[in-house]
Phi, psi and omega in degrees: 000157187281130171312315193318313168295348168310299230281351156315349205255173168271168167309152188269199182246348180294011166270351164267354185257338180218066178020059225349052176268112198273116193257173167312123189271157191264165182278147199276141205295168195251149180294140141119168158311176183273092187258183200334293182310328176281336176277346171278348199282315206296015172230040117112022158293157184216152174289150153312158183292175200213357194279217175273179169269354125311299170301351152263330175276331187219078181321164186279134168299160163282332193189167195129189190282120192085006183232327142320121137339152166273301186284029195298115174304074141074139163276126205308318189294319190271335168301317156306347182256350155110039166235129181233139196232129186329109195281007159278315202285310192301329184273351151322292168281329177258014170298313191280002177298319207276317147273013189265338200264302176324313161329306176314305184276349215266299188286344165304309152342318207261330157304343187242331165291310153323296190304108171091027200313296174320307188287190306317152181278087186180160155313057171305103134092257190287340187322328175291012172245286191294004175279314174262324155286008170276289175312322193271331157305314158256031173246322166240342183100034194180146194263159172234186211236120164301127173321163161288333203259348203290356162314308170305317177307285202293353168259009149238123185023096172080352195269144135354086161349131160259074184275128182226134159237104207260118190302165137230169184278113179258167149208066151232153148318168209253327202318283186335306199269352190267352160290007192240315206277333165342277191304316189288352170284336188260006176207027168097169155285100175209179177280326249213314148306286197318342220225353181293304191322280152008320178254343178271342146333302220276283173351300205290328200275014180280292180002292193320273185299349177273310183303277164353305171288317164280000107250056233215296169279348188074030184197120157327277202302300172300318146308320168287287203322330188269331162303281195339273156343310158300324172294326209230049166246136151292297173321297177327318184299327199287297199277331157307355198213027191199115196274054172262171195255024177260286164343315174276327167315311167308310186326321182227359138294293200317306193288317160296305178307336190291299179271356167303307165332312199274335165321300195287321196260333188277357168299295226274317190312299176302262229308299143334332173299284192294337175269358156073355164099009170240171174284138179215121185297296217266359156257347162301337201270344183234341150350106167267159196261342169088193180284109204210086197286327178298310200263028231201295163292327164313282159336316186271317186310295184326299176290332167302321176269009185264325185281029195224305186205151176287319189326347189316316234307308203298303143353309225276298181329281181357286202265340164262042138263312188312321190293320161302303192284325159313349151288323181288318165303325180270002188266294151353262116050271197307324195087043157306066183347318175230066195318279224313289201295299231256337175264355190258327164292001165185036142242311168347289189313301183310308176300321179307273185326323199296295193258330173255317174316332170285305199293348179266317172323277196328257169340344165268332193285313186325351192208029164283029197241300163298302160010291212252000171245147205291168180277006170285143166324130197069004184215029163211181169345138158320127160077351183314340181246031176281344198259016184311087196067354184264155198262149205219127133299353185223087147311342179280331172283132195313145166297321194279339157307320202292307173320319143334318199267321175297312174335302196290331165304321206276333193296307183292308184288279153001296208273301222265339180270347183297071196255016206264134204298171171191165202302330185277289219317159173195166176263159187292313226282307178314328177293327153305328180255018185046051167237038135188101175252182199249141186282109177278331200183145202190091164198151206281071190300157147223196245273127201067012186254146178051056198051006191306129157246034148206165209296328160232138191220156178236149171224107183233155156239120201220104158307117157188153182276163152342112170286329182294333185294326207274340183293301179315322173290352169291347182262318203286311153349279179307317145341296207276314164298312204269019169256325167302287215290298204281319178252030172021058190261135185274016149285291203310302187287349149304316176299307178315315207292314160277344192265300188282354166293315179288318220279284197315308161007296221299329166323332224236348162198079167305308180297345194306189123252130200208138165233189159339311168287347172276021169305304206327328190289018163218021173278344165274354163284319177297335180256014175270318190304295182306354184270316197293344183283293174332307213278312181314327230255324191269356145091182219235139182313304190306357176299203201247134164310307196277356116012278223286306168343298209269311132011280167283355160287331186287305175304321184280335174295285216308299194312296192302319183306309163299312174308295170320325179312304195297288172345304170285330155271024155282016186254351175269337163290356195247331188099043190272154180274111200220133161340125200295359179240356122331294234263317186307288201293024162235018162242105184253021141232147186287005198265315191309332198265000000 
């Protein structure tokens, strides 16, 4: 995320001690022996902050334009291996790590996403919905109902989209397909159109999170580790390479959370400003906040994800209670005498309009495809003529609103009755532990047939997340609770907040059928969680050498160990063909097969 309100703050203090590679900053040492707070550091506690109040409302970037030092010194480790690097170019990279790094890992994302984009070369599990209702949505503006052959059709050589248009009953909102429908329009109907739009979502969205973590912790170095982490998820990988619509649903949670962050630090920046950098009780308490541009893009985001799934409904809730108490905090902060009463006379309202009244705008415009298609029978949108000549009590509403809502009734009556079992299905209480994900795609080559090089091979795509990141994140989780309820650190309870926009909902329809892959919409909160565990391990700059020594090896092990992890099941995110005792010996439960 852009950096530019950090250059409101002073500079930070890590850049001459970690070439401005931005760490945890350290704390002002406490009078007296070493008690309890001091025996908790080395586990990565840290006191409230203690600087001014600029400096608590808008802690300092590690690095960036205006923030980087000229004189910033050389890094001790390159120096020791006997590389001294030109000091235009070194002050160079380290103005620019906050973005030269994200970018790094961004294009790794984008390489593991991209490669062999196309295979398989085959309709892989909903792709036989949204793929094809992607093509018809920018072909006529409305999904239509498909020949029974058209898989076959359209999966062979040279042959006719077999498009006819006869409406059908969809029930998702269009946003998703019509981000699906991009790509084949910029690279034909195949799978390597239908699955493009899509793997460059999951890319932009390593991007996201590496920015999003680094400032959220105030460290370069925590941000790439949370791109990373994010890059080497299966599940991510996955749903990144398959042209379903839970992926672009991360896409634009993610991307609200984002800008809500940027909303929460130029607030805080702005606040500070106008409070002249002292506590002033009775203008924090009446203080307006101004043009809140951030929370406004949050609002379109916001609406994007509801126009991709309804599950957004729950996103939109969240994040605009997240977005109030982050008002109530800085007022709070600030010296606000009554934070509640002072955000509520004059943030709320703004806050309502911002994110949900633009998300509901965003989302009725979202289906201007259906709109816009006629009211004769059969020859527009599903439901498009119902309201069509039909008496009405509220004759002041438009027809095509009435139809819309009814459309939406029957949908809603759907989404809550859908139970019809299926080979997949699983409960939400299973996911956090990966015990039971779902077969995208599967079959049994033998020996010279799909590269087989042995007497039996499996070729599979298995929705499942990284397992150690996803065991780990149960820990991080737990970490991210006791810092919220016991040190009221407001990361920890921002990750919980989104990480529970995704999660919880799911409980409230047990009876559904509902699977794994739709986790994916809160895998970047589980892997922000698991980065802030990282950042505990490796511990606050003030520690102890052999502290922060034994620390970052233990974070650095952990890391690498997921990356093997990741590794070893990659020929199952991708469908690469591999010997069935290959194949075996990565399903390490029976629930997996």
């Amino acid at each position: 995320m852009n950096g530019d309100t950090a250059a409101q703050a002073p500079t930070g203090t890590d850049h001459s001690a970690y070439g401005g590679v931005g760490l945890p900053s350290p704390r002002p040492p406490q009078d007296g022996p070493a008690g309890w707070r001091e025996r908790l550091a080395r586990f990565g506690y840290t006191a409230r902050p203690t600087g001014t109040l600029t400096e608590r409302l808008a802690p300092p970037m590690p690095d960036g334009p205006r923030v980087t030092p000229r004189d910033v010194p050389q890094s001790p480790l390159l120096l020791r291996l006997g590389v001294s690097l030109p000091q235009g170019l070194w002050f160079f990279l380290c103005r620019w790590a906050g973005w030269l790094g994200p970018v790094a890992v961004a294009v790794f994302a984008g390489l593991l996403r991209f490669t062999n984009l196309g295979q398989p070369h085959a309709i892989i599990f909903d792709e036989t919905y949204y793929a094809k209702d992607a093509y018809a949505l920018w072909h006529g503006g409305y999904e239509i109902n498909w020949p029974e052959d058209a898989n076959t059709t359209i999966m062979t050589p040279g042959a006719a989209v077999p498009y006819r248009a006869t409406p059908s009953y969809v029930v998702h909102p269009p946003v998703g397909k019509w981000i699906i429908g991009l790509g084949e329009q910029l690279f034909g109907m195949n799978p390597f159109g239908w699955r493009f739009a899509v793997a460059l979502l999951g890319t932009l969205s390593v991007l996201m999170v590496a920015r999003i973590a680094r400032r959220m912790f105030r460290s370069t170095l925590l941000g790439c580790v949370a791109g990373l982490l994010l890059a080497v998820d299966g599940l991510h990988l996955v749903l990144s390479r398959a042209a379903l619509l839970d992926l672009v649903v991360m896409f634009w949670t993610l991307a609200a959370f984002g800008f809500l962050l940027l909303d929460r630090d130029r607030t805080r920046a702005l606040l500070a400003r106008r409070l002249g950098g002292v506590e002033d009780a009775r203008l924090a308490q009446r203080l307006g906040l101004g043009w809140r541009p951030y929370r406004i893009a949050a609002g379109v985001c916001v609406g994007l994800t509801c126009a991709t799934k309804w599950s957004g409904l729950y996103v939109a809730a969240a994040f605009g209670l997240l977005t109030v108490l982050w008002d109530v905090g800085a007022r709070r902060l600030a010296g606000a005498p009554r934070p509640f009463v002072a955000v509520l006379a004059r943030d709320v309202l703004p806050a309502f309009v911002s994110v949900v009244v633009v998300a509901v705008a965003v989302y009725i415009a979202s289906w201007w495809g259906w709109f816009a298609s006629s009211t004769a029978p059969g020859q527009g949108g599903w439901g498009r003529d119902w309201a069509v000549g039909r008496s009405t009590d509220f004759p002041w509403i438009p027809e095509a609103l009435r139809s819309l809502w009814h459309y939406h009734t029957t949908v809603y009556e759907f989404h809550v009755g859908l139970s019809d079992p299926h080979t997949y299905q699983s409960n939400p209480w299973s996911w956090l532990v990966l015990g039971r994900p779902v077969s995208f795609f599967y079959e049994s080559p033998k020996y010279g047939q799909a590269g087989c090089t042995a007497a039996d091979c499996a070729r599979e795509v298995l929705g499942i997340g990284t397992p150690l990141l996803w065991w780990t994140g149960i820990a991080a989780l737990a970490y991210c609770l006791w810092r919220w309820a016991a040190r009221r650190d407001w990361r920890a309870g921002a990750l919980l907040c989104g990480l529970a926009a995704g999660y919880l909902p799911w409980f409230a329809y047990q009876q559904r059928t509902i699977f794994l892959f739709y986790a994916v919409v809160f895998v970047p909160f589980l892997v922000l969680a698991v980065t802030m565990l990282i950042g505990a391990l490796i511990g606050p700059a003030g520690a102890s050498r052999d502290r922060r020594i034994i620390g970052s090896a233990a974070a650095g092990l952990l890391v690498l160990l997921i990356v093997w992890n990741f590794l070893f099941f990659y020929p199952l995110f991708t469908g690469q063909t591999i010997p069935l005792e290959d194949w075996r010996r990565r399903m390490w439960f029976n629930t997996w097969i």
